[in-house]
Structures are given as C-alpha cells and as structure tokens.
C-alpha cells in the first residue's frame, strides 16, 4: 500500500486486521458481560493490540491471535463457554518476552485486572485467567472442554502445511535470536521430544481427527533437521 493511498483513507492490511480484531473483541466482551454496552470496549482492545504488536514478537503477533481466534470458532461447539475461551485467547500471550519465563502468569494477572474493570463478571474473569495459565502446560484435565478448545487452538500451528510450519519454526528461532545456536537446538529438541511423547497433542475430537497426524509429522521433521 502506497503512502498516497493511505493519505486517501485506504487502510493497509494491518489496519484492516486490527479493525476486524476490534470487532471480534467487542463481540466477545459484550457477550461475556451479558450484553452490556459499557464500559467502552475500545480502549481495552487498543491496549491489547499494542501489546500484540510489540517489536520483539515474530511469531506471537496479531497474526497468531487471528489464527487462534479462527480455530476457536472452528472448535466452539466443544466449549462450555466459548466467549471465555475467546477472551483467554486475547490475553494468553498479551505479555510476551522471550527472555522471561513468567509470561503466562503475567498475562493471567493482566486479565484479572482488566476484565473486571471492563465489566466482566468475576466468575468469567476467573475462568479466563485459569485458561491463560493452562497454556503453560497445554495439558487440560479430562472434561475441561474450555481448556481443550484453547489449547488445541493454540497448538494448531503444529498441523500447518510444511511450508507454513517451516515459517513458524523460523519465526520462533528469530524470537530467540539472543540464544546461541547450539543451546537453541538443544532446548528446541527437548520441547519437540516432550510434545511427541504426549499420548495426544489435541484433545478435541476435531483436533484429534484433523490435526494430530500432520502435527506429529511436522514435529518429527523439525527434530530431524535440528539433529543435522
């Protein structure tokens, strides 16, 4: 998009994505608080979108947020509270520093501060924060349908096409650019082996049927490449 077209009011791709995300945020937030129109959802969306656009992010960007929300839409029929899951998606990487280990906890704490102020009932806020913390392990308990939907949506990138998966792996490496190659390969290989050691990567029936086989193939391919 040229500067002249922007000056004429035509939004670029990022602007359109942000506008669409603002609409999705407003819809989920409004439903979560029982249809109430106030407080204004816009400042909360703006704050979250600014966080998702921080420069240290290469994979954990608004593109990832869109993908997770899209997958939640696909899996929504399995969730007990789909809108709590959608709000959890907005917050699950809202705090993201690759050099720190407490990102999920800080993201959950942000949800616990912001959502009550935004008019969300305490029980929904507690569910959102619980779901955000669950992304530390991606290991929901049996019967935790909200957790299953969020975790499957977050991990669905593992089942991308080989080219998309390679781009994802490259973006993750870029986020950890401060880590020396040997240390990164060792750490990444450990993560991949842990994932491959799980009885199931995906817990929803849809994820198990449509994503599990390709995800395992992608993980094995990356692990093999790391060993060379």
Coordinates of C-alpha atoms in Angstrom, one line a residue:
X1 CA 0.0 0.0 0.0
X2 CA 1.5 3.3 -1.1
X3 CA 1.7 6.4 1.1
X4 CA -0.7 8.2 -1.2
X5 CA -3.4 5.5 -0.8
X6 CA -3.1 5.7 3.0
X7 CA -3.4 9.5 2.8
X8 CA -6.6 9.0 0.8
X9 CA -8.0 6.9 3.7
X10 CA -7.5 3.4 2.3
X11 CA -6.4 1.2 5.2
X12 CA -3.4 -1.2 4.7
X13 CA -3.6 -4.9 5.7
X14 CA -2.6 -4.3 9.3
X15 CA -5.2 -1.7 9.7
X16 CA -7.9 -4.0 8.3
X17 CA -6.7 -6.8 10.6
X18 CA -6.8 -4.5 13.6
X19 CA -10.3 -3.3 12.7
X20 CA -11.5 -6.8 12.4
X21 CA -9.9 -7.8 15.7
X22 CA -11.6 -4.8 17.4
X23 CA -14.9 -6.1 16.2
X24 CA -14.2 -9.6 17.4
X25 CA -13.1 -8.3 20.8
X26 CA -16.2 -6.1 21.2
X27 CA -18.5 -9.1 20.4
X28 CA -16.8 -11.5 22.8
X29 CA -16.6 -8.9 25.6
X30 CA -20.2 -7.8 25.2
X31 CA -21.5 -11.4 25.3
X32 CA -19.2 -12.2 28.3
X33 CA -20.7 -9.3 30.3
X34 CA -24.3 -10.2 29.4
X35 CA -24.9 -7.7 26.6
X36 CA -23.9 -4.6 28.5
X37 CA -22.7 -1.8 26.2
X38 CA -20.5 -0.1 28.8
X39 CA -17.7 0.4 29.6
X40 CA -16.4 1.2 26.2
X41 CA -14.6 -1.9 24.8
X42 CA -12.3 0.2 22.5
X43 CA -9.6 1.2 25.0
X44 CA -9.1 -2.4 26.1
X45 CA -8.8 -3.6 22.5
X46 CA -6.3 -0.8 21.7
X47 CA -4.2 -1.8 24.7
X48 CA -4.1 -5.4 23.8
X49 CA -3.4 -4.8 20.1
X50 CA -0.5 -2.6 21.1
X51 CA 0.9 -5.4 23.2
X52 CA 0.5 -7.9 20.4
X53 CA 2.4 -5.6 18.0
X54 CA 5.5 -5.2 20.2
X55 CA 8.7 -5.4 18.2
X56 CA 10.2 -8.4 19.9
X57 CA 7.4 -10.6 18.5
X58 CA 8.0 -12.5 15.3
X59 CA 5.5 -15.4 15.7
X60 CA 3.5 -14.3 18.7
X61 CA 1.9 -11.4 16.8
X62 CA -1.6 -10.4 15.8
X63 CA -1.4 -13.0 13.0
X64 CA -1.1 -15.7 15.7
X65 CA -4.0 -14.1 17.6
X66 CA -6.2 -14.2 14.5
X67 CA -5.3 -17.8 13.8
X68 CA -6.1 -18.8 17.4
X69 CA -9.4 -17.0 17.3
X70 CA -10.3 -18.6 14.0
X71 CA -9.5 -22.0 15.3
X72 CA -11.6 -21.3 18.4
X73 CA -14.5 -20.5 16.1
X74 CA -14.0 -23.9 14.5
X75 CA -14.0 -25.7 17.8
X76 CA -16.5 -23.5 19.7
X77 CA -19.1 -26.2 19.7
X78 CA -17.0 -28.2 22.1
X79 CA -16.6 -25.4 24.7
X80 CA -18.7 -24.8 27.7
X81 CA -18.1 -21.0 27.5
X82 CA -16.8 -20.1 24.0
X83 CA -16.5 -16.4 24.8
X84 CA -14.4 -17.0 27.9
X85 CA -12.1 -19.0 25.6
X86 CA -12.0 -16.2 23.1
X87 CA -11.1 -13.7 25.8
X88 CA -8.5 -16.1 27.0
X89 CA -7.0 -16.1 23.5
X90 CA -6.7 -12.3 23.6
X91 CA -4.8 -12.5 26.9
X92 CA -2.8 -15.7 26.6
X93 CA 0.3 -14.0 25.1
X94 CA -0.6 -10.4 25.9
X95 CA 2.6 -10.3 28.0
X96 CA 5.4 -11.8 25.9
X97 CA 9.1 -11.5 26.5
X98 CA 11.1 -14.4 25.1
X99 CA 13.8 -13.9 27.7
X100 CA 11.4 -14.4 30.6
X101 CA 9.6 -17.4 32.0
X102 CA 6.6 -15.8 33.7
X103 CA 4.8 -14.6 30.6
X104 CA 1.7 -16.7 31.1
X105 CA 1.3 -15.7 34.8
X106 CA 1.8 -12.1 34.0
X107 CA -0.8 -12.4 31.1
X108 CA -3.3 -14.0 33.5
X109 CA -2.7 -11.3 36.1
X110 CA -3.4 -8.7 33.4
X111 CA -6.7 -10.4 32.6
X112 CA -7.6 -10.4 36.3
X113 CA -7.0 -6.6 36.4
X114 CA -8.5 -5.6 33.1
X115 CA -11.6 -7.7 32.7
X116 CA -13.5 -6.7 36.0
X117 CA -12.8 -3.0 35.0
X118 CA -14.3 -3.8 31.6
X119 CA -17.5 -5.1 33.2
X120 CA -16.8 -8.8 33.0
X121 CA -18.3 -10.9 35.9
X122 CA -15.9 -12.3 38.5
X123 CA -16.7 -15.9 37.5
X124 CA -15.9 -15.3 33.8
X125 CA -12.7 -13.4 34.7
X126 CA -11.6 -16.3 36.9
X127 CA -12.2 -18.7 34.0
X128 CA -10.3 -16.6 31.6
X129 CA -7.3 -16.3 34.0
X130 CA -7.4 -20.1 34.6
X131 CA -7.3 -20.8 30.9
X132 CA -4.4 -18.4 30.3
X133 CA -2.4 -20.2 33.0
X134 CA -3.3 -23.5 31.4
X135 CA -1.2 -22.5 28.3
X136 CA 1.9 -23.0 30.4
X137 CA 1.5 -26.8 30.1
X138 CA -1.3 -27.2 27.4
X139 CA -2.4 -30.1 29.5
X140 CA -6.2 -29.7 30.3
X141 CA -7.8 -32.2 32.7
X142 CA -10.3 -34.7 31.3
X143 CA -13.6 -32.9 30.8
X144 CA -12.1 -29.4 30.8
X145 CA -13.7 -28.6 27.5
X146 CA -12.8 -24.9 27.6
X147 CA -9.2 -25.8 28.2
X148 CA -9.2 -28.4 25.4
X149 CA -10.5 -25.8 22.9
X150 CA -8.0 -23.1 23.9
X151 CA -5.0 -25.5 24.0
X152 CA -6.0 -27.1 20.7
X153 CA -6.4 -23.7 19.0
X154 CA -3.1 -22.5 20.3
X155 CA -1.2 -25.7 19.2
X156 CA -3.0 -26.0 15.8
X157 CA 0.0 -24.3 14.1
X158 CA 1.8 -27.6 14.6
X159 CA -0.6 -29.1 12.0
X160 CA 0.1 -26.4 9.3
X161 CA 1.4 -27.2 5.9
X162 CA 5.1 -28.0 5.7
X163 CA 5.9 -24.5 4.3
X164 CA 3.8 -22.8 7.0
X165 CA 5.3 -24.9 9.7
X166 CA 8.8 -24.0 8.5
X167 CA 7.9 -20.3 8.6
X168 CA 6.6 -20.8 12.2
X169 CA 9.8 -22.5 13.2
X170 CA 11.9 -19.8 11.7
X171 CA 9.9 -17.1 13.5
X172 CA 10.3 -18.9 16.8
X173 CA 14.1 -19.0 16.2
X174 CA 14.0 -15.3 15.4
X175 CA 12.3 -14.5 18.7
X176 CA 15.0 -16.4 20.5
X177 CA 17.8 -14.8 18.5
X178 CA 19.7 -14.0 21.7
X179 CA 20.2 -17.7 22.3
X180 CA 23.3 -19.3 20.7
X181 CA 22.6 -21.9 18.0
X182 CA 23.8 -24.9 19.9
X183 CA 21.8 -24.0 23.0
X184 CA 18.7 -23.2 21.0
X185 CA 18.9 -26.5 19.1
X186 CA 19.2 -28.5 22.3
X187 CA 16.3 -26.6 24.0
X188 CA 14.1 -26.8 21.0
X189 CA 14.8 -30.5 20.5
X190 CA 13.8 -31.1 24.2
X191 CA 10.5 -29.3 23.6
X192 CA 9.8 -31.3 20.5
X193 CA 10.5 -34.6 22.2
X194 CA 8.2 -33.7 25.0
X195 CA 5.4 -32.9 22.6
X196 CA 6.0 -36.1 20.6
X197 CA 5.9 -38.1 23.9
X198 CA 2.4 -37.0 24.7
X199 CA -0.3 -39.6 24.2
X200 CA -2.3 -36.9 22.3
X201 CA -1.4 -33.4 21.1
X202 CA -5.0 -32.5 20.6
X203 CA -7.9 -33.2 22.9
X204 CA -11.0 -32.2 21.0
X205 CA -12.4 -34.7 18.6
X206 CA -11.9 -32.3 15.7
X207 CA -8.3 -31.7 16.6
X208 CA -7.5 -35.4 17.1
X209 CA -9.0 -36.2 13.7
X210 CA -7.8 -33.3 11.6
X211 CA -4.6 -32.1 13.2
X212 CA -2.9 -34.8 15.1
X213 CA -1.2 -36.8 12.2
X214 CA 0.2 -33.8 10.4
X215 CA 1.4 -32.2 13.6
X216 CA 3.4 -35.3 14.6
X217 CA 4.9 -35.4 11.1
X218 CA 5.9 -31.8 11.3
X219 CA 7.4 -32.2 14.8
X220 CA 9.4 -35.3 13.7
X221 CA 10.7 -33.4 10.6
X222 CA 11.8 -30.4 12.6
X223 CA 13.5 -32.7 15.2
X224 CA 15.4 -34.5 12.4
X225 CA 16.5 -31.2 10.9
X226 CA 17.8 -30.0 14.3
X227 CA 20.0 -33.1 14.6
X228 CA 21.9 -32.3 11.4

